[in-house]
Amino acid sequence: MKLTVVGCSGSFPSAESACSSYLVEADGFRLLLDMGNGALGELQRHCGLYDLDAIFLSHLHADHCIDMCAYFVARYYRHDGGRCAPLPVHGPEGTERRLTTAYADTPSDSSMSEVFDFHTVKPGTFEIGPFTVHTERVAHPVEAYGIRIEHGGKVLTYSGDTGVSEALDDLARDADLFLCEAAFTHGKESIPDLHLNGREAGETAARAHARRLVLTHIPPWTDPQVNLVDARAVYDGPVELAVPRRTYEI
């Protein structure tokens, strides 16, 4: 598998990064995890507008899904080549309604489904292209999912947005790469079932025996270096910060 960080800022885009979006590729198949603010523009550095094969939306907060409205425009109103065939989009219950409401002026109530083939995510195991994926509900104020992606004997886990969660521990178990949110700062914010801080991300990786930890979804008001130090204090494996355009071979 190849992982490309399209965007890694939390809550809103920073001067350096779009919000959460990650491209996973294997066997010529392209799966996009989330499409937050600014992600669609940055995505075009890595693949063509019409070259995605599927999208997974971890939850329906704007910093993880709102550029789907812009992507609807690109697919629905495409002139050259005609309208795009529906693209599989896996998201929580109500994804189509949420995107239609956010766009606010689709030609009809069913226009989104003319270019997106919506699939409702529930906890469980299923296939997306060449990937075997397992999803679990994680700890966040809205319905939110972490995802474990397996291919060729390798494992990538993406936390989505979550507080401390046993489900996340299970998803990250023995993962070759654990892409984990770290939005909060240890000792500063303490709101249960919302976000992890760097120390909690490191503790999760340690409990799960993940082989590599990449911290992501760090908002512009959080010092990423503090979170990096906090994660390294409790996790002995390699830890780094997600950076836009960085790629990983898994």
PDB file of N, CA, C and O in Angstrom, residues 62-120:
ATOM      1  N   ALA A  62     -17.318  19.113   9.145  1.00  0.00           N
ATOM      2  CA  ALA A  62     -16.894  19.781   7.906  1.00  0.00           C
ATOM      3  C   ALA A  62     -15.427  19.569   7.584  1.00  0.00           C
ATOM      4  O   ALA A  62     -15.051  19.442   6.406  1.00  0.00           O
ATOM      5  N   ASP A  63     -14.571  19.512   8.604  1.00  0.00           N
ATOM      6  CA  ASP A  63     -13.136  19.383   8.326  1.00  0.00           C
ATOM      7  C   ASP A  63     -12.753  17.978   7.868  1.00  0.00           C
ATOM      8  O   ASP A  63     -11.568  17.697   7.645  1.00  0.00           O
ATOM      9  N   HIS A  64     -13.749  17.118   7.677  1.00  0.00           N
ATOM     10  CA  HIS A  64     -13.506  15.784   7.130  1.00  0.00           C
ATOM     11  C   HIS A  64     -14.323  15.487   5.869  1.00  0.00           C
ATOM     12  O   HIS A  64     -14.059  14.484   5.206  1.00  0.00           O
ATOM     13  N   CYS A  65     -15.293  16.345   5.552  1.00  0.00           N
ATOM     14  CA  CYS A  65     -16.161  15.984   4.423  1.00  0.00           C
ATOM     15  C   CYS A  65     -16.595  17.144   3.534  1.00  0.00           C
ATOM     16  O   CYS A  65     -17.143  16.908   2.451  1.00  0.00           O
ATOM     17  N   ILE A  66     -16.352  18.386   3.913  1.00  0.00           N
ATOM     18  CA  ILE A  66     -17.041  19.483   3.224  1.00  0.00           C
ATOM     19  C   ILE A  66     -16.593  19.670   1.774  1.00  0.00           C
ATOM     20  O   ILE A  66     -17.373  20.166   0.947  1.00  0.00           O
ATOM     21  N   ASP A  67     -15.372  19.270   1.411  1.00  0.00           N
ATOM     22  CA  ASP A  67     -14.964  19.420   0.013  1.00  0.00           C
ATOM     23  C   ASP A  67     -15.657  18.425  -0.914  1.00  0.00           C
ATOM     24  O   ASP A  67     -15.517  18.511  -2.136  1.00  0.00           O
ATOM     25  N   MET A  68     -16.450  17.520  -0.335  1.00  0.00           N
ATOM     26  CA  MET A  68     -17.298  16.670  -1.165  1.00  0.00           C
ATOM     27  C   MET A  68     -18.306  17.512  -1.938  1.00  0.00           C
ATOM     28  O   MET A  68     -18.731  17.114  -3.031  1.00  0.00           O
ATOM     29  N   CYS A  69     -18.679  18.670  -1.406  1.00  0.00           N
ATOM     30  CA  CYS A  69     -19.610  19.549  -2.126  1.00  0.00           C
ATOM     31  C   CYS A  69     -18.946  20.097  -3.385  1.00  0.00           C
ATOM     32  O   CYS A  69     -19.576  20.162  -4.455  1.00  0.00           O
ATOM     33  N   ALA A  70     -17.696  20.495  -3.273  1.00  0.00           N
ATOM     34  CA  ALA A  70     -16.966  20.957  -4.454  1.00  0.00           C
ATOM     35  C   ALA A  70     -16.726  19.809  -5.429  1.00  0.00           C
ATOM     36  O   ALA A  70     -16.791  19.991  -6.655  1.00  0.00           O
ATOM     37  N   TYR A  71     -16.477  18.627  -4.872  1.00  0.00           N
ATOM     38  CA  TYR A  71     -16.249  17.470  -5.745  1.00  0.00           C
ATOM     39  C   TYR A  71     -17.528  17.089  -6.486  1.00  0.00           C
ATOM     40  O   TYR A  71     -17.480  16.612  -7.621  1.00  0.00           O
ATOM     41  N   PHE A  72     -18.674  17.301  -5.856  1.00  0.00           N
ATOM     42  CA  PHE A  72     -19.950  17.103  -6.542  1.00  0.00           C
ATOM     43  C   PHE A  72     -20.023  17.972  -7.794  1.00  0.00           C
ATOM     44  O   PHE A  72     -20.431  17.509  -8.868  1.00  0.00           O
ATOM     45  N   VAL A  73     -19.628  19.236  -7.684  1.00  0.00           N
ATOM     46  CA  VAL A  73     -19.639  20.142  -8.843  1.00  0.00           C
ATOM     47  C   VAL A  73     -18.765  19.588  -9.956  1.00  0.00           C
ATOM     48  O   VAL A  73     -19.158  19.545 -11.127  1.00  0.00           O
ATOM     49  N   ALA A  74     -17.550  19.145  -9.592  1.00  0.00           N
ATOM     50  CA  ALA A  74     -16.612  18.633 -10.593  1.00  0.00           C
ATOM     51  C   ALA A  74     -17.161  17.409 -11.308  1.00  0.00           C
ATOM     52  O   ALA A  74     -16.943  17.228 -12.514  1.00  0.00           O
ATOM     53  N   ARG A  75     -17.891  16.564 -10.596  1.00  0.00           N
ATOM     54  CA  ARG A  75     -18.400  15.334 -11.204  1.00  0.00           C
ATOM     55  C   ARG A  75     -19.747  15.544 -11.902  1.00  0.00           C
ATOM     56  O   ARG A  75     -19.991  14.992 -12.972  1.00  0.00           O
ATOM     57  N   TYR A  76     -20.618  16.345 -11.314  1.00  0.00           N
ATOM     58  CA  TYR A  76     -21.961  16.515 -11.857  1.00  0.00           C
ATOM     59  C   TYR A  76     -21.969  17.377 -13.112  1.00  0.00           C
ATOM     60  O   TYR A  76     -22.690  17.088 -14.078  1.00  0.00           O
ATOM     61  N   TYR A  77     -21.167  18.431 -13.115  1.00  0.00           N
ATOM     62  CA  TYR A  77     -21.212  19.393 -14.212  1.00  0.00           C
ATOM     63  C   TYR A  77     -20.072  19.216 -15.212  1.00  0.00           C
ATOM     64  O   TYR A  77     -19.832  20.098 -16.024  1.00  0.00           O
ATOM     65  N   ARG A  78     -19.378  18.098 -15.162  1.00  0.00           N
ATOM     66  CA  ARG A  78     -18.281  17.858 -16.109  1.00  0.00           C
ATOM     67  C   ARG A  78     -18.820  17.902 -17.535  1.00  0.00           C
ATOM     68  O   ARG A  78     -19.781  17.206 -17.868  1.00  0.00           O
ATOM     69  N   HIS A  79     -18.179  18.709 -18.369  1.00  0.00           N
ATOM     70  CA  HIS A  79     -18.612  18.828 -19.763  1.00  0.00           C
ATOM     71  C   HIS A  79     -17.890  17.809 -20.640  1.00  0.00           C
ATOM     72  O   HIS A  79     -18.522  16.993 -21.319  1.00  0.00           O
ATOM     73  N   ASP A  80     -16.576  17.844 -20.632  1.00  0.00           N
ATOM     74  CA  ASP A  80     -15.805  16.910 -21.454  1.00  0.00           C
ATOM     75  C   ASP A  80     -15.959  15.494 -20.916  1.00  0.00           C
ATOM     76  O   ASP A  80     -15.631  15.208 -19.774  1.00  0.00           O
ATOM     77  N   GLY A  81     -16.470  14.624 -21.756  1.00  0.00           N
ATOM     78  CA  GLY A  81     -16.653  13.234 -21.362  1.00  0.00           C
ATOM     79  C   GLY A  81     -17.989  12.928 -20.722  1.00  0.00           C
ATOM     80  O   GLY A  81     -18.298  11.771 -20.451  1.00  0.00           O
ATOM     81  N   GLY A  82     -18.791  13.950 -20.466  1.00  0.00           N
ATOM     82  CA  GLY A  82     -20.106  13.721 -19.867  1.00  0.00           C
ATOM     83  C   GLY A  82     -20.040  13.506 -18.370  1.00  0.00           C
ATOM     84  O   GLY A  82     -18.969  13.432 -17.783  1.00  0.00           O
ATOM     85  N   ARG A  83     -21.201  13.412 -17.783  1.00  0.00           N
ATOM     86  CA  ARG A  83     -21.276  13.256 -16.333  1.00  0.00           C
ATOM     87  C   ARG A  83     -20.624  11.960 -15.881  1.00  0.00           C
ATOM     88  O   ARG A  83     -20.728  10.921 -16.529  1.00  0.00           O
ATOM     89  N   CYS A  84     -19.954  12.035 -14.737  1.00  0.00           N
ATOM     90  CA  CYS A  84     -19.246  10.871 -14.208  1.00  0.00           C
ATOM     91  C   CYS A  84     -20.220   9.802 -13.718  1.00  0.00           C
ATOM     92  O   CYS A  84     -21.302  10.108 -13.215  1.00  0.00           O
ATOM     93  N   ALA A  85     -19.797   8.551 -13.853  1.00  0.00           N
ATOM     94  CA  ALA A  85     -20.546   7.452 -13.255  1.00  0.00           C
ATOM     95  C   ALA A  85     -20.463   7.571 -11.736  1.00  0.00           C
ATOM     96  O   ALA A  85     -19.505   8.142 -11.194  1.00  0.00           O
ATOM     97  N   PRO A  86     -21.456   7.054 -11.014  1.00  0.00           N
ATOM     98  CA  PRO A  86     -21.439   7.162  -9.552  1.00  0.00           C
ATOM     99  C   PRO A  86     -20.196   6.522  -8.925  1.00  0.00           C
ATOM    100  O   PRO A  86     -19.825   5.394  -9.267  1.00  0.00           O
ATOM    101  N   LEU A  87     -19.565   7.250  -8.036  1.00  0.00           N
ATOM    102  CA  LEU A  87     -18.363   6.813  -7.331  1.00  0.00           C
ATOM    103  C   LEU A  87     -18.761   6.282  -5.953  1.00  0.00           C
ATOM    104  O   LEU A  87     -19.481   6.968  -5.216  1.00  0.00           O
ATOM    105  N   PRO A  88     -18.306   5.086  -5.568  1.00  0.00           N
ATOM    106  CA  PRO A  88     -18.650   4.581  -4.235  1.00  0.00           C
ATOM    107  C   PRO A  88     -18.156   5.511  -3.129  1.00  0.00           C
ATOM    108  O   PRO A  88     -16.984   5.894  -3.092  1.00  0.00           O
ATOM    109  N   VAL A  89     -19.065   5.896  -2.239  1.00  0.00           N
ATOM    110  CA  VAL A  89     -18.743   6.732  -1.087  1.00  0.00           C
ATOM    111  C   VAL A  89     -19.268   6.024   0.156  1.00  0.00           C
ATOM    112  O   VAL A  89     -20.477   5.818   0.300  1.00  0.00           O
ATOM    113  N   HIS A  90     -18.368   5.653   1.039  1.00  0.00           N
ATOM    114  CA  HIS A  90     -18.718   4.959   2.268  1.00  0.00           C
ATOM    115  C   HIS A  90     -18.682   5.972   3.409  1.00  0.00           C
ATOM    116  O   HIS A  90     -17.645   6.580   3.683  1.00  0.00           O
ATOM    117  N   GLY A  91     -19.817   6.155   4.063  1.00  0.00           N
ATOM    118  CA  GLY A  91     -19.886   7.138   5.141  1.00  0.00           C
ATOM    119  C   GLY A  91     -20.971   6.788   6.134  1.00  0.00           C
ATOM    120  O   GLY A  91     -21.783   5.883   5.911  1.00  0.00           O
ATOM    121  N   PRO A  92     -21.027   7.505   7.254  1.00  0.00           N
ATOM    122  CA  PRO A  92     -22.054   7.242   8.269  1.00  0.00           C
ATOM    123  C   PRO A  92     -23.457   7.449   7.726  1.00  0.00           C
ATOM    124  O   PRO A  92     -23.660   8.076   6.672  1.00  0.00           O
ATOM    125  N   GLU A  93     -24.424   6.943   8.433  1.00  0.00           N
ATOM    126  CA  GLU A  93     -25.818   7.115   8.041  1.00  0.00           C
ATOM    127  C   GLU A  93     -26.134   8.608   7.894  1.00  0.00           C
ATOM    128  O   GLU A  93     -25.744   9.424   8.730  1.00  0.00           O
ATOM    129  N   GLY A  94     -26.815   8.953   6.811  1.00  0.00           N
ATOM    130  CA  GLY A  94     -27.172  10.338   6.565  1.00  0.00           C
ATOM    131  C   GLY A  94     -26.164  11.127   5.770  1.00  0.00           C
ATOM    132  O   GLY A  94     -26.301  12.349   5.636  1.00  0.00           O
ATOM    133  N   THR A  95     -25.160  10.454   5.196  1.00  0.00           N
ATOM    134  CA  THR A  95     -24.118  11.175   4.445  1.00  0.00           C
ATOM    135  C   THR A  95     -24.702  11.931   3.258  1.00  0.00           C
ATOM    136  O   THR A  95     -24.399  13.108   3.042  1.00  0.00           O
ATOM    137  N   GLU A  96     -25.550  11.285   2.479  1.00  0.00           N
ATOM    138  CA  GLU A  96     -26.131  11.957   1.315  1.00  0.00           C
ATOM    139  C   GLU A  96     -26.938  13.179   1.749  1.00  0.00           C
ATOM    140  O   GLU A  96     -26.810  14.263   1.146  1.00  0.00           O
ATOM    141  N   ARG A  97     -27.747  13.044   2.769  1.00  0.00           N
ATOM    142  CA  ARG A  97     -28.563  14.164   3.244  1.00  0.00           C
ATOM    143  C   ARG A  97     -27.685  15.308   3.749  1.00  0.00           C
ATOM    144  O   ARG A  97     -27.950  16.485   3.487  1.00  0.00           O
ATOM    145  N   ARG A  98     -26.626  14.963   4.458  1.00  0.00           N
ATOM    146  CA  ARG A  98     -25.717  15.980   4.994  1.00  0.00           C
ATOM    147  C   ARG A  98     -25.066  16.773   3.864  1.00  0.00           C
ATOM    148  O   ARG A  98     -25.018  18.012   3.908  1.00  0.00           O
ATOM    149  N   LEU A  99     -24.581  16.092   2.849  1.00  0.00           N
ATOM    150  CA  LEU A  99     -23.905  16.781   1.749  1.00  0.00           C
ATOM    151  C   LEU A  99     -24.889  17.599   0.920  1.00  0.00           C
ATOM    152  O   LEU A  99     -24.573  18.710   0.476  1.00  0.00           O
ATOM    153  N   THR A 100     -26.080  17.074   0.720  1.00  0.00           N
ATOM    154  CA  THR A 100     -27.103  17.819  -0.013  1.00  0.00           C
ATOM    155  C   THR A 100     -27.483  19.093   0.740  1.00  0.00           C
ATOM    156  O   THR A 100     -27.624  20.163   0.144  1.00  0.00           O
ATOM    157  N   THR A 101     -27.621  18.989   2.057  1.00  0.00           N
ATOM    158  CA  THR A 101     -27.945  20.156   2.875  1.00  0.00           C
ATOM    159  C   THR A 101     -26.816  21.176   2.845  1.00  0.00           C
ATOM    160  O   THR A 101     -27.049  22.391   2.741  1.00  0.00           O
ATOM    161  N   ALA A 102     -25.577  20.700   2.917  1.00  0.00           N
ATOM    162  CA  ALA A 102     -24.430  21.605   2.911  1.00  0.00           C
ATOM    163  C   ALA A 102     -24.311  22.345   1.585  1.00  0.00           C
ATOM    164  O   ALA A 102     -24.032  23.553   1.555  1.00  0.00           O
ATOM    165  N   TYR A 103     -24.569  21.646   0.490  1.00  0.00           N
ATOM    166  CA  TYR A 103     -24.500  22.284  -0.824  1.00  0.00           C
ATOM    167  C   TYR A 103     -25.644  23.288  -0.991  1.00  0.00           C
ATOM    168  O   TYR A 103     -25.456  24.361  -1.578  1.00  0.00           O
ATOM    169  N   ALA A 104     -26.812  22.913  -0.527  1.00  0.00           N
ATOM    170  CA  ALA A 104     -27.984  23.798  -0.389  1.00  0.00           C
ATOM    171  C   ALA A 104     -28.723  24.109  -1.686  1.00  0.00           C
ATOM    172  O   ALA A 104     -29.845  24.595  -1.641  1.00  0.00           O
ATOM    173  N   ASP A 105     -28.143  23.819  -2.836  1.00  0.00           N
ATOM    174  CA  ASP A 105     -28.816  24.196  -4.083  1.00  0.00           C
ATOM    175  C   ASP A 105     -28.565  23.169  -5.177  1.00  0.00           C
ATOM    176  O   ASP A 105     -28.303  23.510  -6.329  1.00  0.00           O
ATOM    177  N   THR A 106     -28.631  21.879  -4.832  1.00  0.00           N
ATOM    178  CA  THR A 106     -28.497  20.849  -5.852  1.00  0.00           C
ATOM    179  C   THR A 106     -29.727  20.885  -6.764  1.00  0.00           C
ATOM    180  O   THR A 106     -30.818  21.290  -6.331  1.00  0.00           O
ATOM    181  N   PRO A 107     -29.576  20.486  -8.019  1.00  0.00           N
ATOM    182  CA  PRO A 107     -30.729  20.526  -8.930  1.00  0.00           C
ATOM    183  C   PRO A 107     -31.943  19.762  -8.417  1.00  0.00           C
ATOM    184  O   PRO A 107     -33.083  20.143  -8.688  1.00  0.00           O
ATOM    185  N   SER A 108     -31.710  18.681  -7.684  1.00  0.00           N
ATOM    186  CA  SER A 108     -32.818  17.932  -7.083  1.00  0.00           C
ATOM    187  C   SER A 108     -32.316  17.285  -5.797  1.00  0.00           C
ATOM    188  O   SER A 108     -31.118  17.274  -5.515  1.00  0.00           O
ATOM    189  N   ASP A 109     -33.235  16.720  -5.027  1.00  0.00           N
ATOM    190  CA  ASP A 109     -32.853  16.072  -3.774  1.00  0.00           C
ATOM    191  C   ASP A 109     -32.021  14.815  -3.998  1.00  0.00           C
ATOM    192  O   ASP A 109     -31.373  14.327  -3.074  1.00  0.00           O
ATOM    193  N   SER A 110     -32.045  14.296  -5.223  1.00  0.00           N
ATOM    194  CA  SER A 110     -31.302  13.066  -5.517  1.00  0.00           C
ATOM    195  C   SER A 110     -30.062  13.309  -6.369  1.00  0.00           C
ATOM    196  O   SER A 110     -29.415  12.362  -6.813  1.00  0.00           O
ATOM    197  N   SER A 111     -29.700  14.560  -6.590  1.00  0.00           N
ATOM    198  CA  SER A 111     -28.581  14.858  -7.489  1.00  0.00           C
ATOM    199  C   SER A 111     -27.258  14.283  -6.989  1.00  0.00           C
ATOM    200  O   SER A 111     -26.428  13.823  -7.785  1.00  0.00           O
ATOM    201  N   MET A 112     -27.026  14.328  -5.677  1.00  0.00           N
ATOM    202  CA  MET A 112     -25.774  13.786  -5.143  1.00  0.00           C
ATOM    203  C   MET A 112     -25.600  12.320  -5.520  1.00  0.00           C
ATOM    204  O   MET A 112     -24.504  11.872  -5.878  1.00  0.00           O
ATOM    205  N   SER A 113     -26.700  11.571  -5.468  1.00  0.00           N
ATOM    206  CA  SER A 113     -26.607  10.142  -5.747  1.00  0.00           C
ATOM    207  C   SER A 113     -26.455   9.842  -7.230  1.00  0.00           C
ATOM    208  O   SER A 113     -26.232   8.694  -7.611  1.00  0.00           O
ATOM    209  N   GLU A 114     -26.551  10.853  -8.069  1.00  0.00           N
ATOM    210  CA  GLU A 114     -26.306  10.642  -9.498  1.00  0.00           C
ATOM    211  C   GLU A 114     -24.815  10.528  -9.797  1.00  0.00           C
ATOM    212  O   GLU A 114     -24.440   9.959 -10.823  1.00  0.00           O
ATOM    213  N   VAL A 115     -23.965  11.065  -8.910  1.00  0.00           N
ATOM    214  CA  VAL A 115     -22.518  10.951  -9.132  1.00  0.00           C
ATOM    215  C   VAL A 115     -21.794  10.252  -7.984  1.00  0.00           C
ATOM    216  O   VAL A 115     -20.623   9.907  -8.109  1.00  0.00           O
ATOM    217  N   PHE A 116     -22.502  10.040  -6.864  1.00  0.00           N
ATOM    218  CA  PHE A 116     -21.933   9.304  -5.744  1.00  0.00           C
ATOM    219  C   PHE A 116     -22.838   8.123  -5.401  1.00  0.00           C
ATOM    220  O   PHE A 116     -24.051   8.277  -5.273  1.00  0.00           O
ATOM    221  N   ASP A 117     -22.241   6.959  -5.245  1.00  0.00           N
ATOM    222  CA  ASP A 117     -22.961   5.750  -4.860  1.00  0.00           C
ATOM    223  C   ASP A 117     -22.756   5.552  -3.360  1.00  0.00           C
ATOM    224  O   ASP A 117     -21.728   5.044  -2.923  1.00  0.00           O
ATOM    225  N   PHE A 118     -23.733   5.984  -2.566  1.00  0.00           N
ATOM    226  CA  PHE A 118     -23.568   6.034  -1.113  1.00  0.00           C
ATOM    227  C   PHE A 118     -23.770   4.672  -0.463  1.00  0.00           C
ATOM    228  O   PHE A 118     -24.732   3.963  -0.759  1.00  0.00           O
ATOM    229  N   HIS A 119     -22.841   4.330   0.432  1.00  0.00           N
ATOM    230  CA  HIS A 119     -22.914   3.103   1.221  1.00  0.00           C
ATOM    231  C   HIS A 119     -22.811   3.481   2.693  1.00  0.00           C
ATOM    232  O   HIS A 119     -21.891   4.204   3.087  1.00  0.00           O
ATOM    233  N   THR A 120     -23.738   3.006   3.503  1.00  0.00           N
ATOM    234  CA  THR A 120     -23.750   3.344   4.921  1.00  0.00           C
ATOM    235  C   THR A 120     -22.764   2.474   5.688  1.00  0.00           C
ATOM    236  O   THR A 120     -22.834   1.243   5.637  1.00  0.00           O
TER     237      THR A 120
END
